[in-house]
CSV table of C-alpha atoms and ligand atoms in Angstrom, one decimal:
chain,number,residue,atom,x,y,z
D,1324,UNK,CA,0.0,0.0,0.0
D,1325,UNK,CA,1.3,3.5,-0.8
D,1326,UNK,CA,0.3,6.7,0.8
D,1327,UNK,CA,1.9,10.1,0.3
D,1328,UNK,CA,3.5,10.7,3.7
D,1329,UNK,CA,4.8,7.3,4.4
D,1330,UNK,CA,8.4,6.4,3.9
D,1331,UNK,CA,9.3,5.0,0.5
D,1332,UNK,CA,12.2,3.1,2.1
D,1333,UNK,CA,12.2,-0.2,3.7
D,1334,UNK,CA,11.1,0.1,7.3
D,1335,UNK,CA,13.9,-0.8,9.8
D,1336,UNK,CA,13.0,-3.1,12.6
D,1337,UNK,CA,11.0,-1.4,15.4
D,1338,UNK,CA,12.8,-0.5,18.6
D,1339,UNK,CA,10.1,-2.1,20.7
D,1340,UNK,CA,7.3,-4.5,19.9
D,1341,UNK,CA,3.9,-3.0,20.5
D,1342,UNK,CA,2.0,-4.9,23.3
D,1343,UNK,CA,-0.8,-5.6,20.9
D,1344,UNK,CA,1.6,-7.6,18.7
D,1345,UNK,CA,0.8,-5.3,15.7
D,1346,UNK,CA,3.6,-4.3,13.4
D,1347,UNK,CA,3.3,-0.7,14.3
D,1348,UNK,CA,1.8,0.6,17.6
D,1349,UNK,CA,-1.9,1.2,17.3
D,1350,UNK,CA,-2.8,4.6,18.4
D,1351,UNK,CA,-5.9,6.1,20.1
D,1352,UNK,CA,-6.6,9.8,20.5
D,1353,UNK,CA,-8.9,10.4,23.4
D,1354,UNK,CA,-11.0,13.5,22.7
D,1355,UNK,CA,-11.8,14.4,19.0
D,1356,UNK,CA,-11.9,18.1,19.3
D,1357,UNK,CA,-9.6,20.3,17.3
D,1358,UNK,CA,-6.5,18.7,18.7
D,1359,UNK,CA,-7.5,15.0,18.8
D,1360,UNK,CA,-9.2,14.9,15.5
D,1361,UNK,CA,-6.4,16.6,13.7
D,1362,UNK,CA,-3.8,14.3,15.3
D,1363,UNK,CA,-5.9,11.2,14.6
D,1364,UNK,CA,-6.3,12.0,11.0
D,1365,UNK,CA,-2.7,13.0,10.4
D,1366,UNK,CA,-1.3,9.9,12.2
D,1367,UNK,CA,-3.5,7.7,10.0
D,1368,UNK,CA,-2.1,9.6,7.0
D,1369,UNK,CA,1.4,8.7,8.3
D,1370,UNK,CA,0.4,5.0,8.1
D,1371,UNK,CA,-0.7,4.1,11.6
D,1372,UNK,CA,-3.9,2.3,12.6
D,1373,UNK,CA,-5.8,4.9,14.5
D,1374,UNK,CA,-8.9,5.1,16.7
D,1375,UNK,CA,-10.4,8.4,17.6
D,1376,UNK,CA,-12.5,8.3,20.9
D,1377,UNK,CA,-15.0,10.8,22.2
D,1378,UNK,CA,-18.1,10.8,24.5
D,1379,UNK,CA,-19.8,13.2,22.0
D,1380,UNK,CA,-21.9,10.8,19.9
D,1381,UNK,CA,-22.9,13.3,17.1
D,1382,UNK,CA,-19.3,14.4,16.7
D,1383,UNK,CA,-18.1,10.8,16.4
D,1384,UNK,CA,-20.9,10.0,13.8
D,1385,UNK,CA,-19.9,13.1,11.8
D,1386,UNK,CA,-16.2,12.1,11.8
D,1387,UNK,CA,-17.1,8.5,11.0
D,1388,UNK,CA,-19.1,9.8,8.0
D,1389,UNK,CA,-16.1,11.6,6.7
D,1390,UNK,CA,-16.9,15.2,7.8
D,1391,UNK,CA,-14.6,17.3,10.0
D,1392,UNK,CA,-16.7,19.2,12.6
D,1393,UNK,CA,-14.5,22.3,12.3
D,1394,UNK,CA,-12.7,24.2,9.5
D,1395,UNK,CA,-9.1,23.3,9.0
D,1396,UNK,CA,-7.7,23.5,5.4
D,1397,UNK,CA,-6.9,20.1,3.9
D,1398,UNK,CA,-8.2,18.0,6.8
D,1399,UNK,CA,-11.5,16.8,5.2
D,1400,UNK,CA,-9.7,15.2,2.3
D,1401,UNK,CA,-7.2,13.4,4.6
D,1402,UNK,CA,-10.1,12.2,6.8
D,1403,UNK,CA,-12.0,10.6,3.9
D,1404,UNK,CA,-8.9,9.1,2.4
D,1405,UNK,CA,-7.8,7.4,5.6
D,1406,UNK,CA,-11.3,6.1,6.5
D,1407,UNK,CA,-11.5,4.6,3.0
D,1408,UNK,CA,-8.1,3.1,3.5
D,1409,UNK,CA,-9.3,1.4,6.7
D,1410,UNK,CA,-6.6,2.9,8.9
D,1411,UNK,CA,-8.9,5.3,10.7
D,1412,UNK,CA,-12.0,4.7,12.8
D,1413,UNK,CA,-13.9,6.6,15.5
D,1414,UNK,CA,-15.8,5.3,18.5
D,1415,UNK,CA,-17.5,6.4,21.8
D,1416,UNK,CA,-16.6,3.1,23.4
D,1417,UNK,CA,-13.6,3.3,25.8
D,1418,UNK,CA,-13.7,-0.5,26.1
D,1419,UNK,CA,-12.9,-0.8,22.4
D,1420,UNK,CA,-10.2,1.8,22.7
D,1421,UNK,CA,-8.5,-0.1,25.5
D,1422,UNK,CA,-8.7,-3.3,23.5
D,1423,UNK,CA,-7.3,-1.7,20.4
D,1424,UNK,CA,-4.6,0.7,21.5
D,1425,UNK,CA,-0.9,0.4,22.4
D,1426,UNK,CA,-0.4,4.2,22.8
D,1427,UNK,CA,-3.3,6.3,24.1
D,1428,UNK,CA,-2.9,10.1,23.5
D,1429,UNK,CA,-4.9,12.3,25.8
D,1430,UNK,CA,-6.2,15.2,23.7
D,1431,UNK,CA,-9.3,16.4,25.6
D,1432,UNK,CA,-9.9,20.1,26.4
D,1433,UNK,CA,-8.6,21.8,29.5
D,1434,UNK,CA,-10.8,24.9,29.6
D,1435,UNK,CA,-10.5,27.7,32.1
D,1436,UNK,CA,-12.3,26.8,35.4
D,1437,UNK,CA,-15.7,28.5,35.9
D,1438,UNK,CA,-14.6,29.5,39.4
D,1439,UNK,CA,-11.1,30.9,38.7
D,1440,UNK,CA,-8.2,31.3,36.4
D,1441,UNK,CA,-6.8,27.7,36.7
D,1442,UNK,CA,-7.4,24.9,34.2
D,1443,UNK,CA,-10.3,22.5,34.6
D,1444,UNK,CA,-8.9,19.0,34.5
D,1445,UNK,CA,-12.3,17.3,34.6
D,1446,UNK,CA,-12.1,15.9,31.0
D,1447,UNK,CA,-8.5,14.7,31.5
D,1448,UNK,CA,-9.6,12.8,34.6
D,1449,UNK,CA,-12.7,11.3,33.0
D,1450,UNK,CA,-10.8,10.2,29.9
D,1451,UNK,CA,-8.2,8.3,32.1
D,1452,UNK,CA,-10.8,6.8,34.4
D,1453,UNK,CA,-12.9,5.7,31.4
D,1454,UNK,CA,-10.0,4.0,29.7
D,1455,UNK,CA,-7.7,2.4,32.2
D,1456,UNK,CA,-10.1,-0.1,34.0
D,1457,UNK,CA,-10.6,-1.7,30.6
D,1458,UNK,CA,-7.0,-2.3,29.8
D,1459,UNK,CA,-5.9,-5.9,29.6
D,1460,UNK,CA,-2.2,-5.5,28.6
D,1461,UNK,CA,0.7,-3.0,28.9
D,1462,UNK,CA,0.1,0.4,27.3
D,1463,UNK,CA,1.5,3.9,27.2
D,1464,UNK,CA,-0.7,6.8,28.1
D,1465,UNK,CA,0.6,10.1,26.6
D,1466,UNK,CA,-0.6,13.5,27.6
D,1467,UNK,CA,-0.9,16.1,24.8
D,1468,UNK,CA,-3.5,18.5,26.2
D,1469,UNK,CA,-2.1,21.7,27.8
D,1470,UNK,CA,-2.1,21.2,31.5
D,1471,UNK,CA,-0.8,22.6,34.8
D,1472,UNK,CA,2.6,21.3,35.7
D,1473,UNK,CA,2.2,18.2,37.9
D,1474,UNK,CA,-0.6,16.7,35.9
D,1475,UNK,CA,1.4,13.7,34.5
D,1476,UNK,CA,2.3,12.6,38.0
D,1477,UNK,CA,-1.3,12.9,39.0
D,1478,UNK,CA,-2.3,10.8,36.0
D,1479,UNK,CA,0.1,8.1,37.2
D,1480,UNK,CA,-1.7,8.1,40.5
D,1481,UNK,CA,-5.1,7.8,38.7
D,1482,UNK,CA,-3.7,4.9,36.6
D,1483,UNK,CA,-2.4,3.0,39.7
D,1484,UNK,CA,-5.8,3.5,41.4
D,1485,UNK,CA,-8.0,2.5,38.5
D,1486,UNK,CA,-6.0,0.2,36.2
D,1487,UNK,CA,-5.9,-3.6,36.8
D,1488,UNK,CA,-2.8,-4.3,38.8
D,1489,UNK,CA,0.4,-5.7,37.3
D,1490,UNK,CA,-0.1,-4.6,33.7
D,1491,UNK,CA,2.8,-2.1,33.9
D,1492,UNK,CA,0.8,0.8,32.3
D,1493,UNK,CA,3.1,3.8,31.8
D,1494,UNK,CA,2.6,7.5,31.4
D,1495,UNK,CA,4.5,10.0,29.2
D,1496,UNK,CA,4.1,13.7,28.2
D,1497,UNK,CA,4.4,15.0,24.7
D,1498,UNK,CA,2.9,18.5,24.3
D,1499,UNK,CA,1.6,19.7,20.9
D,1500,UNK,CA,2.2,23.0,19.3
D,1501,UNK,CA,-0.3,23.1,16.5
D,1502,UNK,CA,-1.7,26.4,15.2
D,1503,UNK,CA,-5.2,26.5,13.8
D,1504,UNK,CA,-5.2,27.1,10.1
D,1505,UNK,CA,-1.7,25.5,9.9
D,1506,UNK,CA,-2.4,22.3,11.8
D,1507,UNK,CA,-1.7,19.6,9.2
D,1508,UNK,CA,1.8,20.9,8.7
D,1509,UNK,CA,2.4,21.3,12.4
D,1510,UNK,CA,1.5,17.7,13.0
D,1511,UNK,CA,3.1,16.1,10.0
D,1512,UNK,CA,6.2,18.3,10.0
D,1513,UNK,CA,6.6,19.4,13.6
D,1514,UNK,CA,9.5,21.8,14.4
D,1515,UNK,CA,10.4,19.7,17.5
D,1516,UNK,CA,9.2,16.8,19.6
D,1517,UNK,CA,9.2,17.0,23.3
D,1518,UNK,CA,9.2,13.6,25.1
D,1519,UNK,CA,8.7,13.7,28.9
D,1520,UNK,CA,9.4,10.1,29.9
D,1521,UNK,CA,10.4,8.1,32.9
D,1522,UNK,CA,11.6,4.9,31.3
D,1523,UNK,CA,13.5,3.5,28.3
D,1524,UNK,CA,10.4,1.6,27.3
D,1525,UNK,CA,8.2,4.7,27.3
D,1526,UNK,CA,10.9,6.6,25.3
D,1527,UNK,CA,11.2,3.8,22.8
D,1528,UNK,CA,7.5,3.3,22.4
D,1529,UNK,CA,6.9,7.1,21.9
D,1530,UNK,CA,9.7,7.2,19.3
D,1531,UNK,CA,8.1,4.2,17.6
D,1532,UNK,CA,4.7,5.9,17.7
D,1533,UNK,CA,6.4,8.9,15.9
D,1534,UNK,CA,8.4,6.9,13.4
D,1535,UNK,CA,6.1,8.1,10.6
D,1536,UNK,CA,7.0,11.7,11.4
D,1537,UNK,CA,10.8,10.8,11.3
D,1538,UNK,CA,10.4,8.9,8.1
D,1539,UNK,CA,8.7,11.7,6.4
D,1540,UNK,CA,11.4,14.1,7.6
D,1541,UNK,CA,14.1,11.8,6.4
D,1542,UNK,CA,12.5,11.5,2.9
D,1543,UNK,CA,12.4,15.3,2.7
D,1544,UNK,CA,15.9,15.7,4.0
D,1545,UNK,CA,14.8,17.4,7.2
D,1546,UNK,CA,15.5,16.7,10.8
D,1547,UNK,CA,13.0,16.8,13.7
D,1548,UNK,CA,14.8,17.8,16.9
D,1549,UNK,CA,13.8,15.7,19.8
D,1550,UNK,CA,14.1,16.8,23.4
D,1551,UNK,CA,13.9,14.0,25.9
D,1552,UNK,CA,13.1,15.3,29.4
D,1553,UNK,CA,11.2,14.8,32.6
D,1554,UNK,CA,7.4,15.2,33.1
D,1555,UNK,CA,7.5,18.7,34.7
D,1556,UNK,CA,9.7,20.2,32.0
D,1557,UNK,CA,7.7,18.6,29.2
D,1558,UNK,CA,4.5,20.1,30.7
D,1559,UNK,CA,6.1,23.5,31.2
D,1560,UNK,CA,7.5,23.7,27.6
D,1561,UNK,CA,4.0,24.1,26.3
D,1562,UNK,CA,2.8,26.8,28.6
D,1563,UNK,CA,6.1,28.6,28.5
D,1564,UNK,CA,5.9,28.7,24.7
D,1565,UNK,CA,2.4,30.1,24.7
D,1566,UNK,CA,3.3,32.6,27.4
D,1567,UNK,CA,6.2,33.8,25.3
D,1568,UNK,CA,4.1,34.2,22.2
D,1569,UNK,CA,1.4,36.1,24.1
D,1570,UNK,CA,4.1,38.3,25.6
D,1571,UNK,CA,5.5,39.0,22.1
D,1572,UNK,CA,2.0,40.1,20.9
D,1573,UNK,CA,1.3,42.2,23.9
D,1574,UNK,CA,4.8,43.8,23.7
D,1575,UNK,CA,4.1,45.0,20.1
D,1576,UNK,CA,0.6,46.1,21.2
D,1577,UNK,CA,2.1,48.1,24.0
D,1578,UNK,CA,4.4,49.7,21.4
D,1579,UNK,CA,1.3,50.5,19.3
D,1580,UNK,CA,-0.1,52.5,22.2
D,1581,UNK,CA,3.2,54.4,22.5
D,1582,UNK,CA,3.2,54.9,18.7
D,1583,UNK,CA,-0.4,56.3,18.8
D,1584,UNK,CA,0.7,58.8,21.5
D,1585,UNK,CA,3.8,59.8,19.6
D,1586,UNK,CA,2.5,59.8,16.1
D,1587,UNK,CA,4.7,56.9,15.0
D,1588,UNK,CA,3.9,53.8,12.9
D,1589,UNK,CA,4.1,50.5,14.8
D,1590,UNK,CA,4.1,48.4,11.5
D,1591,UNK,CA,7.4,50.2,10.5
D,1592,UNK,CA,8.7,49.8,14.1
D,1593,UNK,CA,7.9,46.0,14.1
D,1594,UNK,CA,9.6,45.5,10.8
D,1595,UNK,CA,12.6,47.4,11.9
D,1596,UNK,CA,13.2,45.6,15.2
D,1597,UNK,CA,12.3,42.3,13.5
D,1598,UNK,CA,15.4,42.4,11.3
D,1599,UNK,CA,17.4,41.7,14.4
D,1600,UNK,CA,17.6,37.9,14.3
D,1601,UNK,CA,17.5,37.9,18.1
D,1602,UNK,CA,14.1,39.5,18.0
D,1603,UNK,CA,12.7,38.0,14.8
D,1604,UNK,CA,9.8,39.3,12.8
D,1605,UNK,CA,7.1,36.7,13.7
D,1606,UNK,CA,4.3,37.4,16.1
D,1607,UNK,CA,4.9,41.1,16.0
D,1608,UNK,CA,1.7,42.1,14.2
D,1609,UNK,CA,0.1,44.8,16.3
D,1610,UNK,CA,-3.7,45.0,16.4
D,1611,UNK,CA,-6.7,44.0,18.5
D,1612,UNK,CA,-4.6,41.2,20.2
D,1613,UNK,CA,-4.7,37.5,20.7
D,1614,UNK,CA,-7.7,35.3,21.3
D,1615,UNK,CA,-8.6,31.7,20.6
D,1616,UNK,CA,-8.9,28.6,22.7
D,1617,UNK,CA,-5.3,28.6,23.8
D,1618,UNK,CA,-3.2,31.8,24.5
D,1619,UNK,CA,-5.7,33.7,26.7
D,1620,UNK,CA,-6.7,30.7,28.9
D,1621,UNK,CA,-3.1,29.3,29.0
D,1622,UNK,CA,-1.5,32.4,30.4
D,1623,UNK,CA,-4.2,32.6,33.1
D,1624,UNK,CA,-3.8,28.9,34.0
D,1625,UNK,CA,0.0,29.3,34.1
D,1626,UNK,CA,-0.3,32.2,36.6
D,1627,UNK,CA,-2.7,30.3,38.7
D,1628,UNK,CA,-0.5,27.2,38.8
D,1629,UNK,CA,2.6,29.3,39.6
D,1630,UNK,CA,0.8,30.9,42.5
D,1631,UNK,CA,-0.1,27.4,43.9
D,1632,UNK,CA,3.6,26.5,43.6
D,1633,UNK,CA,4.7,29.6,45.4
D,1634,UNK,CA,6.2,31.1,42.2
D,1635,UNK,CA,3.4,33.6,41.5
D,1636,UNK,CA,5.7,36.6,41.6
D,1637,UNK,CA,7.7,35.2,38.7
D,1638,UNK,CA,4.7,35.3,36.4
D,1639,UNK,CA,3.2,38.6,37.5
D,1640,UNK,CA,4.1,40.1,34.1
D,1641,UNK,CA,1.6,37.8,32.5
D,1642,UNK,CA,-1.1,39.7,34.2
D,1643,UNK,CA,0.2,42.8,32.4
D,1644,UNK,CA,0.3,40.9,29.1
D,1645,UNK,CA,-3.4,40.1,29.7
D,1646,UNK,CA,-4.2,43.7,30.5
D,1647,UNK,CA,-2.5,45.0,27.4
D,1648,UNK,CA,-4.4,42.4,25.4
D,1649,UNK,CA,-7.8,43.5,26.8
D,1650,UNK,CA,-6.9,47.2,26.2
D,1651,UNK,CA,-6.1,46.5,22.5
D,1652,UNK,CA,-9.6,45.2,22.1
D,1653,UNK,CA,-10.9,48.4,23.7
D,1654,UNK,CA,-9.0,50.6,21.2
D,1655,UNK,CA,-11.5,49.9,18.4
D,1656,UNK,CA,-14.4,51.5,20.4
D,1657,UNK,CA,-12.3,54.5,21.2
D,1658,UNK,CA,-11.3,55.0,17.6
D,1659,UNK,CA,-14.9,54.5,16.5
D,1660,UNK,CA,-16.0,57.2,18.9
D,1661,UNK,CA,-13.4,59.6,17.4
D,1662,UNK,CA,-14.2,58.8,13.8
D,1663,UNK,CA,-18.0,59.0,14.3
D,1664,UNK,CA,-17.8,62.1,16.5
D,1665,UNK,CA,-19.7,60.3,19.3
D,1666,UNK,CA,-17.7,61.3,22.4
D,1667,UNK,CA,-17.4,59.2,25.5
D,1668,UNK,CA,-20.0,59.9,28.1
D,1669,UNK,CA,-20.1,58.2,31.5
D,1670,UNK,CA,-21.4,55.0,29.9
D,1671,UNK,CA,-19.0,55.2,26.9
D,1672,UNK,CA,-19.9,56.6,23.4
D,1673,UNK,CA,-23.5,56.5,22.1
D,1674,UNK,CA,-23.5,54.9,18.7
D,1675,UNK,CA,-27.3,54.7,18.4
D,1676,UNK,CA,-28.6,55.3,14.9
D,1677,UNK,CA,-25.3,54.3,13.3
D,1678,UNK,CA,-24.7,51.2,11.2
D,1679,UNK,CA,-21.3,49.6,11.7
D,1680,UNK,CA,-20.1,46.8,9.4
D,1681,UNK,CA,-17.9,44.2,11.2
D,1682,UNK,CA,-15.7,42.2,8.9
D,1683,UNK,CA,-14.4,39.1,10.7
D,1684,UNK,CA,-15.7,37.0,13.6
D,1685,UNK,CA,-13.1,34.3,14.1
D,1686,UNK,CA,-10.0,34.8,16.3
D,1687,UNK,CA,-7.8,34.5,13.3
D,1688,UNK,CA,-8.2,33.8,9.6
D,1689,UNK,CA,-8.4,30.3,8.0
D,1690,UNK,CA,-10.3,29.0,11.0
D,1691,UNK,CA,-14.0,28.9,12.1
D,1692,UNK,CA,-13.1,29.2,15.7
D,1693,UNK,CA,-14.6,32.1,17.6
D,1694,UNK,CA,-13.5,31.1,21.1
D,1695,UNK,CA,-12.4,34.3,23.0
D,1696,UNK,CA,-12.3,36.0,19.7
D,1697,UNK,CA,-11.3,39.7,19.9
D,1698,UNK,CA,-13.6,40.4,16.9
D,1699,UNK,CA,-16.6,39.1,18.7
D,1700,UNK,CA,-15.7,40.9,22.0
D,1701,UNK,CA,-15.4,44.2,20.1
D,1702,UNK,CA,-18.7,43.5,18.2
D,1703,UNK,CA,-20.4,42.9,21.5
D,1704,UNK,CA,-19.1,46.2,22.8
D,1705,UNK,CA,-20.0,48.2,19.7
D,1706,UNK,CA,-23.6,46.8,19.9
D,1707,UNK,CA,-23.8,47.5,23.7
D,1708,UNK,CA,-23.0,51.1,22.8
D,1709,UNK,CA,-26.1,51.2,20.6
D,1710,UNK,CA,-24.6,50.6,17.1
D,1711,UNK,CA,-26.6,48.6,14.6
D,1712,UNK,CA,-24.1,45.9,13.5
D,1713,UNK,CA,-24.0,43.8,10.4
D,1714,UNK,CA,-21.3,41.1,10.5
D,1715,UNK,CA,-19.7,38.9,7.9
D,1716,UNK,CA,-17.0,36.2,8.2
D,1717,UNK,CA,-16.1,33.7,5.5
D,1718,UNK,CA,-16.1,30.7,7.8
D,1719,UNK,CA,-17.1,31.7,11.3
D,1720,UNK,CA,-20.8,32.7,10.9
D,1721,UNK,CA,-22.3,29.5,12.4
D,1722,UNK,CA,-20.2,29.6,15.5
D,1723,UNK,CA,-20.6,33.4,15.8
D,1724,UNK,CA,-24.4,33.1,15.6
D,1725,UNK,CA,-24.2,30.7,18.6
D,1726,UNK,CA,-22.2,33.2,20.6
D,1727,UNK,CA,-24.0,36.4,19.5
D,1728,UNK,CA,-27.4,35.4,18.3
D,1729,UNK,CA,-28.8,38.9,18.3
D,1730,UNK,CA,-26.6,40.4,15.7
D,1731,UNK,CA,-27.5,40.8,12.0
D,1732,UNK,CA,-25.4,38.4,9.9
D,1733,UNK,CA,-24.8,39.5,6.3
D,1734,UNK,CA,-24.5,36.8,3.6
D,1735,UNK,CA,-21.5,38.5,2.0
D,1736,UNK,CA,-18.9,41.2,2.4
D,1737,UNK,CA,-20.8,43.5,0.1
D,1738,UNK,CA,-24.0,43.0,2.0
D,1739,UNK,CA,-22.3,43.7,5.3
D,1740,UNK,CA,-20.9,47.1,4.2
D,1741,UNK,CA,-23.9,48.3,2.3
D,1742,UNK,CA,-25.1,51.5,4.0
D,1743,UNK,CA,-22.5,51.4,6.7
D,1744,UNK,CA,-21.3,54.5,8.5
D,1745,UNK,CA,-18.2,52.7,9.6
D,1746,UNK,CA,-16.4,49.5,8.5
D,1747,UNK,CA,-14.3,47.6,11.1
D,1748,UNK,CA,-11.9,44.9,9.8
D,1749,UNK,CA,-11.3,42.6,12.8
D,1750,UNK,CA,-10.0,39.4,11.3
D,1751,UNK,CA,-7.4,39.5,8.5
D,1752,UNK,CA,-9.1,37.2,6.0
D,1753,UNK,CA,-7.6,37.5,2.5
D,1754,UNK,CA,-11.1,38.4,1.2
D,1755,UNK,CA,-10.9,41.6,3.3
D,1756,UNK,CA,-7.3,42.4,2.8
D,1757,UNK,CA,-7.6,42.3,-0.9
D,1758,UNK,CA,-11.1,43.8,-1.2
D,1759,UNK,CA,-11.4,46.6,-3.7
D,1760,UNK,CA,-11.7,49.8,-1.8
D,1761,UNK,CA,-13.2,51.6,-4.8
D,1762,UNK,CA,-16.0,49.1,-5.2
D,1763,UNK,CA,-16.7,49.0,-1.4
D,1764,UNK,CA,-16.7,52.9,-1.4
D,1765,UNK,CA,-19.8,52.8,-3.7
D,1766,UNK,CA,-21.7,50.7,-1.2
D,1767,UNK,CA,-21.1,52.5,2.2
D,1768,UNK,CA,-22.7,55.6,3.6
D,1769,UNK,CA,-19.3,56.9,4.8
D,1770,UNK,CA,-15.8,55.9,3.8
D,1771,UNK,CA,-14.5,55.3,7.3
D,1772,UNK,CA,-12.6,52.1,8.1
D,1773,UNK,CA,-10.9,50.9,11.3
D,1774,UNK,CA,-8.2,48.4,10.4
D,1775,UNK,CA,-8.1,46.3,13.6
D,1776,UNK,CA,-5.4,44.0,12.2
D,1777,UNK,CA,-3.2,46.6,10.4
D,1778,UNK,CA,-3.7,44.4,7.3
D,1779,UNK,CA,-5.1,46.9,4.7
D,1780,UNK,CA,-3.0,48.7,2.1
D,1781,UNK,CA,-3.5,52.1,3.5
D,1782,UNK,CA,-2.2,54.0,0.5
D,1783,UNK,CA,-4.7,52.1,-1.8
D,1784,UNK,CA,-7.7,52.8,0.5
D,1785,UNK,CA,-6.7,56.4,1.0
D,1786,UNK,CA,-6.4,56.9,-2.7
D,1787,UNK,CA,-10.0,55.5,-3.0
D,1788,UNK,CA,-11.2,58.3,-0.7
D,1789,UNK,CA,-11.3,56.4,2.6
D,1790,UNK,CA,-10.3,57.6,6.0
D,1791,UNK,CA,-8.3,54.7,7.4
D,1792,UNK,CA,-7.4,54.2,11.1
D,1793,UNK,CA,-5.1,51.4,12.2
D,1794,UNK,CA,-3.8,50.6,15.7
D,1795,UNK,CA,-0.5,52.3,16.4
D,1796,UNK,CA,-0.4,54.0,13.0
D,1797,UNK,CA,-0.9,57.7,12.1
D,1798,UNK,CA,-4.3,58.2,10.5
D,1799,UNK,CA,-4.4,58.1,6.8
F,1229,UDX,C1,-1.4,29.0,19.6
F,1229,UDX,C2,0.1,28.7,19.4
F,1229,UDX,O1,0.6,29.5,18.4
F,1229,UDX,C3,0.2,27.2,19.2
F,1229,UDX,O2,1.6,26.9,19.1
F,1229,UDX,C4,-0.4,26.5,20.3
F,1229,UDX,O3,-0.3,25.1,20.1
F,1229,UDX,C5,-1.9,26.9,20.5
F,1229,UDX,O4,-2.0,28.3,20.6
F,1229,UDX,P1,-3.5,29.4,17.8
F,1229,UDX,O5,-4.4,29.5,19.0
F,1229,UDX,O6,-3.9,28.5,16.7
F,1229,UDX,O7,-2.0,28.7,18.3
F,1229,UDX,O8,-3.2,30.8,17.2
F,1229,UDX,P2,-2.0,31.7,16.9
F,1229,UDX,O9,-1.6,31.7,15.5
F,1229,UDX,O10,-0.9,31.6,17.9
F,1229,UDX,O11,-2.7,33.1,17.2
F,1229,UDX,C6,-3.2,33.5,18.4
F,1229,UDX,C7,-3.8,34.8,18.4
F,1229,UDX,O12,-2.8,35.8,18.4
F,1229,UDX,C8,-4.8,35.1,17.2
F,1229,UDX,O13,-5.9,35.8,17.7
F,1229,UDX,C9,-3.9,36.0,16.3
F,1229,UDX,O14,-4.7,36.9,15.6
F,1229,UDX,C10,-3.1,36.8,17.4
F,1229,UDX,N1,-1.8,37.3,16.8
F,1229,UDX,C11,-0.9,36.4,16.4
F,1229,UDX,C12,-1.6,38.7,16.9
F,1229,UDX,O15,-2.4,39.5,17.3
F,1229,UDX,N2,-0.4,39.1,16.4
F,1229,UDX,C13,0.6,38.3,15.9
F,1229,UDX,O16,1.6,38.8,15.5
F,1229,UDX,C14,0.3,36.9,15.9
């Protein structure tokens, strides 16, 4: 059998024999949300026999029928191909998962707790407790979800409490770093693998479970760096990486505030400092800040955990990172009040009688994810101040409607801007970035645009008669 990502070369003997006796370890992915479904599909593509497991019956039926329940470029095709090839199945039955798998990856969500900033480990706990009593042979349980440091040790305790004795079940930690919209590449061609292990067997089994990743890299003349480390470090790598990325974004957004005050241009500033390789030019796009299911909750959970460990002081700056991020969202309402000449009263500006077109609902382009989306937070705020909103997003409309059912959703970009007194670009979809400002100018009531992602060609829009306001840029 041939498949695009598998090694064309003869397979060397495996370092360890999977407990099931299969030629390659059989993999289960517990939780088929964004993380688990993407991993399950990509590892089937790499040639493994894979079982995706979830308690959500409709989600499993959808996946089994070949439909990805979220938008991720390229994933639908891989799902259908691997189901057809017989390598990929989905189930709600943990007993079946226990019978099938050699390596079980925990991929369930770890949302922010309802009663605080820490992570809710309820789904992690229930996935482990649902699986391990059914195990009948040795297996490796590998954490992938983003968790507070110490979780892997706690899972070991859960395993020893709930698994049949003497099977030698082991635990390992291997965090993921996938970015929505880029997830296939991130899974198939990771820029590093972190293996938190306690034994040679766990190490060898985890390496064997990633052999497809190494083979693909080998075929493409690439290397995948591997860091073998302890549980705590492996867990911390993930949250530290996300904290750093969030800090980078808030740093440039803080610079945007200073640029606004000084009449400077943050896009030029970012470009200029980014040429220094020590700084780098990635994640320096100033705008309305970070959102999504990861960065906001992860920096809060990291602070909460550090506090519990007595190291809260060390992460106090992350509180500031969060505040800068919240302030960035607030800038759009401030700029709108200036552009629309509706000054701040005690309850903020009064936008009643005005029609504002919102372009973008998702937290970033090429995704349908609206979790903690800056675009929706700003939309909510504009509406609260009395504006009549019409919103359009190429992929996020269904999810946005669930979050904000009372808004008017336009079927197209043109419909959204027709008659608008102000246009706000809040997600940098290509459709918005490369829209024709002349054509849009004929549809609006006033040629005023707030570029919340600093993604428009200001010169082009200005030439078409628009007043353009970015964040941290002189008005054009
Ligand atoms: C992030 C991490 O990048 C990824 O490694 C981790 O596994 C999960 O969390 P993701 O949530 O998909 O991935 O989004 P990311 O691309 O990091 O963007 C996060 C937010 O930051 C988005 O709202 C984006 O618009 C914003 N952002 C990003 C900026 O505002 N400026 C930038 O320069 C970069």
